[in-house]
Tab-separated table of C-alpha atoms in Angstrom:
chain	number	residue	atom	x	y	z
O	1	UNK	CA	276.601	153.871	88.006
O	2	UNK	CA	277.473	153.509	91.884
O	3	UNK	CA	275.605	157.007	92.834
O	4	UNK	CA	271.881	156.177	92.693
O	5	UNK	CA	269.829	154.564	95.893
O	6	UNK	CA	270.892	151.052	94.770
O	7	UNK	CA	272.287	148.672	97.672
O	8	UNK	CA	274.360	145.749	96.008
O	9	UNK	CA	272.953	142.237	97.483
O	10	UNK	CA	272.090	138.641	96.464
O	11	UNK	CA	268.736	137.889	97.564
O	12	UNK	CA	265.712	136.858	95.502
O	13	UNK	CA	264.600	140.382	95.429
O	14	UNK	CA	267.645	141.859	94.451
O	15	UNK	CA	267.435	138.741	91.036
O	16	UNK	CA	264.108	139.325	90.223
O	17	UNK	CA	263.829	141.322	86.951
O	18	UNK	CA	262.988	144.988	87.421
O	19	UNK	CA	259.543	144.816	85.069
O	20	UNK	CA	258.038	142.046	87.737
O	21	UNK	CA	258.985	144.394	90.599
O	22	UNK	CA	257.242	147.254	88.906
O	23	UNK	CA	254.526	145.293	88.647
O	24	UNK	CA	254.086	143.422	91.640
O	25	UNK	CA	254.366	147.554	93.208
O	26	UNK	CA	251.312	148.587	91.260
O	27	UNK	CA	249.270	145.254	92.629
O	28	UNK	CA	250.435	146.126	95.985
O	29	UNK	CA	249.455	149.806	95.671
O	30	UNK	CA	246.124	148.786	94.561
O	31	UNK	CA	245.537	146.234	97.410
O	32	UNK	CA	246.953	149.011	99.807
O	33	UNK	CA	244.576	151.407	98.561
O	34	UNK	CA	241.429	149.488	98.692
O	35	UNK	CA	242.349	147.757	101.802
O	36	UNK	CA	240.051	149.894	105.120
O	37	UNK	CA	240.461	146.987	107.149
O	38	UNK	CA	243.042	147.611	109.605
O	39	UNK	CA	243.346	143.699	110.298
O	40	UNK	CA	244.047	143.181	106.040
O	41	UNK	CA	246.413	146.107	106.519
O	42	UNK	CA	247.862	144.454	109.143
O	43	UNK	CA	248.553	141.666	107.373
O	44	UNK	CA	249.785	143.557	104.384
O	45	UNK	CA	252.552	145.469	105.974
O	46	UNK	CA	253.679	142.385	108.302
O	47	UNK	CA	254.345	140.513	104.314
O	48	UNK	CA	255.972	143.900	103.408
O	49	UNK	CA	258.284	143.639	106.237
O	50	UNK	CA	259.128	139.671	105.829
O	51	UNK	CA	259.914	140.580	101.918
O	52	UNK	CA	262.353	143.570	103.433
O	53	UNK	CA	263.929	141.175	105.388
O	54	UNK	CA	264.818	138.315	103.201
O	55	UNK	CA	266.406	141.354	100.718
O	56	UNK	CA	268.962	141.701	103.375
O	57	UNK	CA	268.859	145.370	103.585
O	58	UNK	CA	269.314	146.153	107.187
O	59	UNK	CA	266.298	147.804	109.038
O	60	UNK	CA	268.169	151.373	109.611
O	61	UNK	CA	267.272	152.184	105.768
O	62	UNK	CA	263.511	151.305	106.609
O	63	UNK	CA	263.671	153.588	109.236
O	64	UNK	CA	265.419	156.045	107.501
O	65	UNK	CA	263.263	155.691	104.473
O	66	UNK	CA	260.430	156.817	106.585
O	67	UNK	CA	262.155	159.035	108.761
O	68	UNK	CA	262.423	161.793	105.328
O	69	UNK	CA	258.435	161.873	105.579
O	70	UNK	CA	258.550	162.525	109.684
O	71	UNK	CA	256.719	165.849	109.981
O	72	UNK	CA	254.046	165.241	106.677
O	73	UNK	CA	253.131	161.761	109.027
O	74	UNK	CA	252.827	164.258	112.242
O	75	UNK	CA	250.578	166.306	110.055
O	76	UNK	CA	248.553	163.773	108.666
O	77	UNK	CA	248.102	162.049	111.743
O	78	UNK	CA	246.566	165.149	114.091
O	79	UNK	CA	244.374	166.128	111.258
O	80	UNK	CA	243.128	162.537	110.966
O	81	UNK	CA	242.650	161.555	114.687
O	82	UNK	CA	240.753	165.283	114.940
O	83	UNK	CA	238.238	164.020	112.118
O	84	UNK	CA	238.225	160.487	112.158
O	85	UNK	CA	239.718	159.068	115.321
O	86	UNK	CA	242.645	156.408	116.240
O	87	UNK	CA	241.796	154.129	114.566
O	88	UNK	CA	241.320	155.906	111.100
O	89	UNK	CA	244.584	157.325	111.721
O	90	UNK	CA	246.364	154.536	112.738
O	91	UNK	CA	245.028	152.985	109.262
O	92	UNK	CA	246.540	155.944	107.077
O	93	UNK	CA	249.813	156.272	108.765
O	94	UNK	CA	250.065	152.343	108.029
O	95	UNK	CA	249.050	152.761	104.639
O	96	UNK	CA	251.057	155.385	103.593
O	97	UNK	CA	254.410	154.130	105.474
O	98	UNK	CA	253.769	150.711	103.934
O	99	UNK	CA	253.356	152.032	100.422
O	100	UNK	CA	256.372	154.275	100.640
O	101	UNK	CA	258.750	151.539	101.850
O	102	UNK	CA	257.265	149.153	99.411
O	103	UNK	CA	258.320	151.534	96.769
O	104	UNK	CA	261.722	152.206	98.762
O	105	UNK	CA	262.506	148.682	98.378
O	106	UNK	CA	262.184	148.411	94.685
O	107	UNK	CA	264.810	151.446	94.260
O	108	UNK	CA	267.154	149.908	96.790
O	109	UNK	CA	266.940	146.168	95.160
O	110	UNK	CA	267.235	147.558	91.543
O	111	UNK	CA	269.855	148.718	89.795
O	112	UNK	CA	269.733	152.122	88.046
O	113	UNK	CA	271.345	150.513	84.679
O	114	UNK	CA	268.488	147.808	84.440
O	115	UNK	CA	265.382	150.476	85.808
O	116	UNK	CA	266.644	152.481	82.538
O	117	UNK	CA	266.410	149.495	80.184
O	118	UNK	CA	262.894	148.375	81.381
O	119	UNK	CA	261.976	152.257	80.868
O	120	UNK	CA	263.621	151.994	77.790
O	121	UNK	CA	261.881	148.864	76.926
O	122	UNK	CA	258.592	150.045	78.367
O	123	UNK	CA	258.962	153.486	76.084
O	124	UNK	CA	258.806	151.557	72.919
O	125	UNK	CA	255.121	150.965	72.989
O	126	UNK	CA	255.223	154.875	72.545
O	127	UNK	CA	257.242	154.532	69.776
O	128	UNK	CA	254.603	155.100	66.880
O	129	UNK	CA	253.844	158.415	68.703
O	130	UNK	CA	257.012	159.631	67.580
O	131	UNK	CA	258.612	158.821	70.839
O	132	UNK	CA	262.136	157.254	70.328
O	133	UNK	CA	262.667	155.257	73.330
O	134	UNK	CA	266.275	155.814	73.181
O	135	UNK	CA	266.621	159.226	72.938
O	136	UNK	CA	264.466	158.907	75.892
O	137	UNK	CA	267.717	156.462	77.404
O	138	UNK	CA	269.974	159.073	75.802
O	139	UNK	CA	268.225	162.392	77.790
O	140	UNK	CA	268.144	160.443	81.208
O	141	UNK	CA	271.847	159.369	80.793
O	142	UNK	CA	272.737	162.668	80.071
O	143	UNK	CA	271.020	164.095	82.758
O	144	UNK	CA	273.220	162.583	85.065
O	145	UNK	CA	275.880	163.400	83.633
O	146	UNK	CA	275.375	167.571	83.170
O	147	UNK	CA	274.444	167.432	87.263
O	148	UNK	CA	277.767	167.738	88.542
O	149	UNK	CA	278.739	169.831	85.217
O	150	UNK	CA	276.212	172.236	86.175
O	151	UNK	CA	277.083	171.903	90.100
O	152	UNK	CA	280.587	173.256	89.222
O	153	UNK	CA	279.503	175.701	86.223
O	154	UNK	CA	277.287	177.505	89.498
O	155	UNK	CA	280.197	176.960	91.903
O	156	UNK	CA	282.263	179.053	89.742
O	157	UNK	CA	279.455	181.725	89.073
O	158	UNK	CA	279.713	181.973	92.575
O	159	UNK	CA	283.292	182.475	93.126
O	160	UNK	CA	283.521	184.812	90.167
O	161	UNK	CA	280.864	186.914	92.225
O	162	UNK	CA	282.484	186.487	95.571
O	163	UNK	CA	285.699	187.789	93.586
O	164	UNK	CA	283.829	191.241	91.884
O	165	UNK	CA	282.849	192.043	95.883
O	166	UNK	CA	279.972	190.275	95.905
O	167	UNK	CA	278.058	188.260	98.804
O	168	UNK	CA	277.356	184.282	99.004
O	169	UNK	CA	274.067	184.697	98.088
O	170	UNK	CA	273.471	182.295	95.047
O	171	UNK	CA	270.332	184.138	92.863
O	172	UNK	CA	272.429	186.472	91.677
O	173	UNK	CA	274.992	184.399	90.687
O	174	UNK	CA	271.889	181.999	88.703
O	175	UNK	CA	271.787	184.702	85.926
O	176	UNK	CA	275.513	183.914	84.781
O	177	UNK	CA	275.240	180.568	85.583
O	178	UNK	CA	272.028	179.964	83.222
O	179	UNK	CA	273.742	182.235	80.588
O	180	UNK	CA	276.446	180.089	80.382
O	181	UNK	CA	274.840	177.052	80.739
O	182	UNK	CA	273.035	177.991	77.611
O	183	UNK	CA	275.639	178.668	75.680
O	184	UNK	CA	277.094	175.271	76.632
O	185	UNK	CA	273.831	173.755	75.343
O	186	UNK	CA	274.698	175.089	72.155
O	187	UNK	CA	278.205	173.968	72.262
O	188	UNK	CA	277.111	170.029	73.180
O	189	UNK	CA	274.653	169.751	71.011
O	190	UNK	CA	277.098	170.873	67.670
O	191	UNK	CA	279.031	168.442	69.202
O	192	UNK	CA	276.480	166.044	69.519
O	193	UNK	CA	275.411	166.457	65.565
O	194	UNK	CA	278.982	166.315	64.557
O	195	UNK	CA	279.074	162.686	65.487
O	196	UNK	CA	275.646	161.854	64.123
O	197	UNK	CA	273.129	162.765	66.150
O	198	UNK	CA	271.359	164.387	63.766
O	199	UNK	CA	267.963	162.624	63.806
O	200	UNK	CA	267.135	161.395	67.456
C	1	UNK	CA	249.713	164.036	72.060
C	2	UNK	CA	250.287	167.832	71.034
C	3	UNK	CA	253.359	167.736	72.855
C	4	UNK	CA	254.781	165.175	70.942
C	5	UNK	CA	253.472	166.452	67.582
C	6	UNK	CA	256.255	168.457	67.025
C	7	UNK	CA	259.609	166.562	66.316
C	8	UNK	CA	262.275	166.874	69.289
C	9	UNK	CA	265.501	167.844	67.734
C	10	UNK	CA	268.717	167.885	69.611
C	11	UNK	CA	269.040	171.522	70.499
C	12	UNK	CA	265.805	170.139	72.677
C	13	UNK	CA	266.739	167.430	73.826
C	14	UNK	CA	270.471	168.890	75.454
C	15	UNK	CA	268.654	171.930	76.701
C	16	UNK	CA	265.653	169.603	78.501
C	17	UNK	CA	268.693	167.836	79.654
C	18	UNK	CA	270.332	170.772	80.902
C	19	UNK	CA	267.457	172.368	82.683
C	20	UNK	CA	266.700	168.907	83.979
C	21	UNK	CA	270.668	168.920	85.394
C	22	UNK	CA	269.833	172.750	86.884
C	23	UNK	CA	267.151	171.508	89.141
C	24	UNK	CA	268.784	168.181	89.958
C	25	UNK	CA	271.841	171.100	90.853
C	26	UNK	CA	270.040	173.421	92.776
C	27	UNK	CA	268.431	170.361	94.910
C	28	UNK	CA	272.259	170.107	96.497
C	29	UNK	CA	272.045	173.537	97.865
C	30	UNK	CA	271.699	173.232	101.416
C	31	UNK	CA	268.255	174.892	102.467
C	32	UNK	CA	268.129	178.036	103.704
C	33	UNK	CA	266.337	178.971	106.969
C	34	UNK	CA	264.617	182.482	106.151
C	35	UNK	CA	263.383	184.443	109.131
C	36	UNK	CA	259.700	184.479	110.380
C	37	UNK	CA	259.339	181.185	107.615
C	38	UNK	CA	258.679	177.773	109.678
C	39	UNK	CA	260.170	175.275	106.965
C	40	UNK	CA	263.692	175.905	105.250
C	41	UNK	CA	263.200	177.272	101.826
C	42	UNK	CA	264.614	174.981	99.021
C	43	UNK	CA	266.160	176.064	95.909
C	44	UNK	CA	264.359	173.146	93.311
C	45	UNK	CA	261.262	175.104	92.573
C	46	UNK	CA	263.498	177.794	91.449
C	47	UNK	CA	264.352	175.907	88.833
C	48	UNK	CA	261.077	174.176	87.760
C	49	UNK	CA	260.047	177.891	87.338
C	50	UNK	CA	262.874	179.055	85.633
C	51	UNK	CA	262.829	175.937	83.445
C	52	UNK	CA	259.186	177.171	82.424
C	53	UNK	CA	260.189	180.934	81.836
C	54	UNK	CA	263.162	179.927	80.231
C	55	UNK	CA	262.848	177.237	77.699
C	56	UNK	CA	259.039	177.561	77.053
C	57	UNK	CA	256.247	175.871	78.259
C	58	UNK	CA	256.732	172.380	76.529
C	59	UNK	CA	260.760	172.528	76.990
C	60	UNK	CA	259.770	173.649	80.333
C	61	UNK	CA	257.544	170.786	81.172
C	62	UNK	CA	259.522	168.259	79.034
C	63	UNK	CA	262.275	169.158	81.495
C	64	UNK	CA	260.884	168.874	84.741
C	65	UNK	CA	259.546	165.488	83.275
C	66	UNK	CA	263.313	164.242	82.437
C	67	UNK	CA	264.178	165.583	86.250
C	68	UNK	CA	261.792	163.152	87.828
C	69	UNK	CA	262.012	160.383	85.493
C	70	UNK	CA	265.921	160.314	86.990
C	71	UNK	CA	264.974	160.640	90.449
C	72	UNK	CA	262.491	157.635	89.520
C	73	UNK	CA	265.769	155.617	88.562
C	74	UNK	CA	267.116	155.998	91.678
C	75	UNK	CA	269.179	159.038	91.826
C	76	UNK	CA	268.884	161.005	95.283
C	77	UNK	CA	268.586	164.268	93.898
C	78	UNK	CA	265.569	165.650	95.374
C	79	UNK	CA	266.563	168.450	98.007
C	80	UNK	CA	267.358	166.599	101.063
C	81	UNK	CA	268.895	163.663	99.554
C	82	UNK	CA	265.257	161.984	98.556
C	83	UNK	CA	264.976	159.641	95.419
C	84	UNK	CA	263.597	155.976	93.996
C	85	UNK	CA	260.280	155.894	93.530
C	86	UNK	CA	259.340	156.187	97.243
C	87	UNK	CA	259.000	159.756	96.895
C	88	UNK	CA	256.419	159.148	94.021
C	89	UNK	CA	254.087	157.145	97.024
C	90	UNK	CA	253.931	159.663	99.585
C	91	UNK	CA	251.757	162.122	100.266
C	92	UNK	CA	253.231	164.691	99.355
C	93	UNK	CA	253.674	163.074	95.769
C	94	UNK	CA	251.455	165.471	93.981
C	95	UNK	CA	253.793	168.504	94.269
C	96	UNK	CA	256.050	166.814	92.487
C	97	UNK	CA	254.103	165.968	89.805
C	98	UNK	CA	252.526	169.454	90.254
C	99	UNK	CA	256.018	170.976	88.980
C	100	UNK	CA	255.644	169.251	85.331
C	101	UNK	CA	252.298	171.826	85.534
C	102	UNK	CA	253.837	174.588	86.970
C	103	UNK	CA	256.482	174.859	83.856
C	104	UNK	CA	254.012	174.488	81.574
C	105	UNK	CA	251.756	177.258	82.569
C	106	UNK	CA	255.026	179.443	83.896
C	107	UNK	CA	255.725	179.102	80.229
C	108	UNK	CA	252.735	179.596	78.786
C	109	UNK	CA	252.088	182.823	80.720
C	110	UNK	CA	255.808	184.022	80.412
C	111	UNK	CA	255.542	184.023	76.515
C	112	UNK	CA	252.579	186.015	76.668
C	113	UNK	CA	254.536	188.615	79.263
C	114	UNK	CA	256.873	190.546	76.583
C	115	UNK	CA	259.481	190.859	79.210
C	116	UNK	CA	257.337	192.799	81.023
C	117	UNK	CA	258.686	192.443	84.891
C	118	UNK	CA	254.763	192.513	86.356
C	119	UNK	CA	253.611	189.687	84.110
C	120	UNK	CA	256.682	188.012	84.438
C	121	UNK	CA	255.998	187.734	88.373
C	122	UNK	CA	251.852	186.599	87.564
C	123	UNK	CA	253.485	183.911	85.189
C	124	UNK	CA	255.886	182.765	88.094
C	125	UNK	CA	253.411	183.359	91.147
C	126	UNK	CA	250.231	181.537	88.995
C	127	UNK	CA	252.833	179.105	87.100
C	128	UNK	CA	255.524	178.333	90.148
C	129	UNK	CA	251.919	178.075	92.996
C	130	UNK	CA	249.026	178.169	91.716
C	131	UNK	CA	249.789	175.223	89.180
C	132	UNK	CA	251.906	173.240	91.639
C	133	UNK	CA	249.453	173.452	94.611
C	134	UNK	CA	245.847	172.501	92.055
C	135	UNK	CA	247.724	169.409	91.918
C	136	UNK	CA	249.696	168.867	95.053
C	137	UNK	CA	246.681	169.582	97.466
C	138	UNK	CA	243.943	167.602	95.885
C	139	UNK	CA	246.580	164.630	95.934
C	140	UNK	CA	247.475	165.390	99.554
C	141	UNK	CA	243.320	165.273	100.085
C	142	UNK	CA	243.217	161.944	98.889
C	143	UNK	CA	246.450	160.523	100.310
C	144	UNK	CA	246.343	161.274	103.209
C	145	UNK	CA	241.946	161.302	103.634
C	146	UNK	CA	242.156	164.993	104.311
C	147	UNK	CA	239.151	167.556	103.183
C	148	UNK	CA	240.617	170.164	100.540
C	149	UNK	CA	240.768	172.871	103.260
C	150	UNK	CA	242.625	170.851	105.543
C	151	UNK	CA	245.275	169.694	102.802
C	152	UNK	CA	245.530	173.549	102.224
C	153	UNK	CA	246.368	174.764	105.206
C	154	UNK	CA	248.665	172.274	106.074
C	155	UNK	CA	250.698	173.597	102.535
C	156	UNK	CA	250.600	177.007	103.664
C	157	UNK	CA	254.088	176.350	105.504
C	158	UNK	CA	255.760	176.436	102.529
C	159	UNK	CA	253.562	179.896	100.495
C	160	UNK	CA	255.990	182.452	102.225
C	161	UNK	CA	259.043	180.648	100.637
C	162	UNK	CA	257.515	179.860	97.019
C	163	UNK	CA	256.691	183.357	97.004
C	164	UNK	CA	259.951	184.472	97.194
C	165	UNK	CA	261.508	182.194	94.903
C	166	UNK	CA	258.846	182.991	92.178
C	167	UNK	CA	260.035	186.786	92.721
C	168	UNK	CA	263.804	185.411	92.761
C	169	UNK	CA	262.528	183.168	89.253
C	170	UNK	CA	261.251	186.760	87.610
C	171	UNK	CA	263.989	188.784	88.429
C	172	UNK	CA	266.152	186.106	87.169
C	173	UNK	CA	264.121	185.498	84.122
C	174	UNK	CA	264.474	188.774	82.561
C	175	UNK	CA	268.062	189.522	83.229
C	176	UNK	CA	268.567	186.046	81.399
C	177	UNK	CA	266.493	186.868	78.598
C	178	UNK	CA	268.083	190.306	77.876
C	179	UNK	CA	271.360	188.545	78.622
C	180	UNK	CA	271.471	185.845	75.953
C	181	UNK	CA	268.114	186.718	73.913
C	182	UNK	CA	268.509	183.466	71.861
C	183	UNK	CA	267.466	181.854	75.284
C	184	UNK	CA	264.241	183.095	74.225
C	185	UNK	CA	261.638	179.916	73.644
């Protein structure tokens, strides 16, 4: 799986076994969130960016990472600096970038094949709630998989309507898209008891 | 646990998937810039809503649950290219979480609507917004240190645009329903 947010390296980061990331996340979202003093903060974020740089990622992804929350950080910042001043701002904007790109990091270090066996592996504490962690696996997997099924299902609702006379616009083409994406859900899933899937 | 109390059979499970797949899908729409509206209007919570209407409220949420548990993996399919866990971090985190509401109670209000097309817009309107925003602005609050009313306004931006897609989700809803009735939860 080549499609997810996953950049292929060799650093320690990119080694280290997707349950102690998660982990060491949390603990840094906790210390992040309890931290008000902008000199700890500081001091946070500055280790943040020395772990980003020994992952080898290049520093355009940071950037871009953070670039996707631009106008919520414009926001945030005006209303902040109105109530509380620079300096309370300044705190929240490093707070909130660092916890972001902390989280950013973990996704680009970690491959989606081993996130969905520590999930998998995480889900069978549920297990005596009835939860089977693999047809937990098995429903993530195959979401994946019925995205670009259902990309081309609506392309060709589209089409179909562009062909009767019809304009681009795409909600009324949703109504024979979701009909037959239903009735596809009906098909896969005789398919899916036919070769014992009976019991998830 | 109630939602687990009942087994998950496989009908469930391919039709969670499926939903899960339509939102993921309607993420790679390009925005579209409506007139008079500041922010682009994105197609996803369309489908959050229509997941709700559609498959029920626990399919509904169960769905929307699967959707972000894949963008959690990893996958970019948020609108705009977003995934990994980052976008479970930011401030704007609680909308997200928000949608697994807004199914539910889309659902749960849809049921009770008998097809009619007024109740089927409340269910969409309270389900689609109302549910999506008691989470997303409380989180936004405490995220980003704002009081509730400032959080608020600054979500107004996108009201104009979820309240046309929760029209676009009713309209849709009951033209599905009368068009394959064994949709119905």
């Amino acid at each position: 799986m080549t499609i997810g947010v996953y950049v292929p390296g060799a650093s320690a980061l990119h080694r280290a076994s997707p349950g102690v990331k998660l982990i060491g996340l949390a603990a840094f979202a906790v210390c992040l969130s309890l931290t008000t003093n902008l000199a700890l903060l500081a001091a946070l974020a500055v280790g943040l960016l020395l772990v980003w740089g020994s992952a080898d990622l290049g520093w355009q992804r940071l950037i871009s990472s953070l670039t996707l929350l631009k106008w919520i950080l414009v926001v945030m910042f005006v209303f902040q600096f109105l109530s509380g001043g620079l300096l309370a701002a300044t705190e929240l904007m490093l707070t909130i970038c660092a916890l972001v790109s902390a989280a950013a990091l973990v996704s680009f270090t970690t491959r989606t094949d081993d996130m969905l066996e520590t999930l998998q592996y995480a889900f069978s504490a549920f297990a005596r709630f009835g939860l089977n962690p693999n047809t937990v696996a098995f429903a993530l997997v195959f979401v994946i998989r019925l995205v670009p099924f259902v990309a081309t299902v609506g392309r060709e609702a589209i089409e179909a309507r562009l062909a009767r006379g019809g304009g681009r616009n795409p909600i009324p083409a949703l109504v024979p898209m979701v009909i037959r994406l239903m009735r596809e859900t009906d098909t896969l899933s005789e398919a899916l008891v036919a070769r014992g899937f009976a019991r998830p | 646990m109630s939602v687990l109390s009942k087994p998950v059979d496989v009908r469930t499970v391919v039709r969670c998937a499926m939903f899960a797949a339509l939102i993921a899908a309607l993420g790679l729409l390009p925005p579209i810039p409506v007139p008079i509206i500041p922010v682009p209007v994105t197609a996803q919570t369309l489908g959050v809503m229509l997941a709700g209407a559609v498959l029920g409220a626990r399919n509904g949420a169960l769905a929307v649950i699967l959707f972000l548990g894949v963008v959690a993996l990893g996958f970019p399919l948020l609108s705009g290219g977003r995934g990994g866990l980052g976008v479970f971090f930011g401030p704007s985190a609680g909308f997200l979480l928000g949608w697994v509401a807004g199914a539910f109670v889309t659902g749960v209000l849809a049921a009770a609507s008998e097809c009619k097309f007024p109740r089927l817009i409340i269910a969409c309107l309270v389900g689609g917004i109302g549910a999506v925003y008691a989470v997303g602005i409380p989180w936004m609050a405490v995220a980003a240190d704002l009081t509730m009313v400032q959080a608020a306004v600054a979500s107004m931006v996108f009201l104009p645009g979820d309240i046309l897609k929760a029209v676009a989700a009713a309209v849709a809803t009951r033209a599905i329903r009368r068009g394959y009735p064994a949709a119905h939860p």
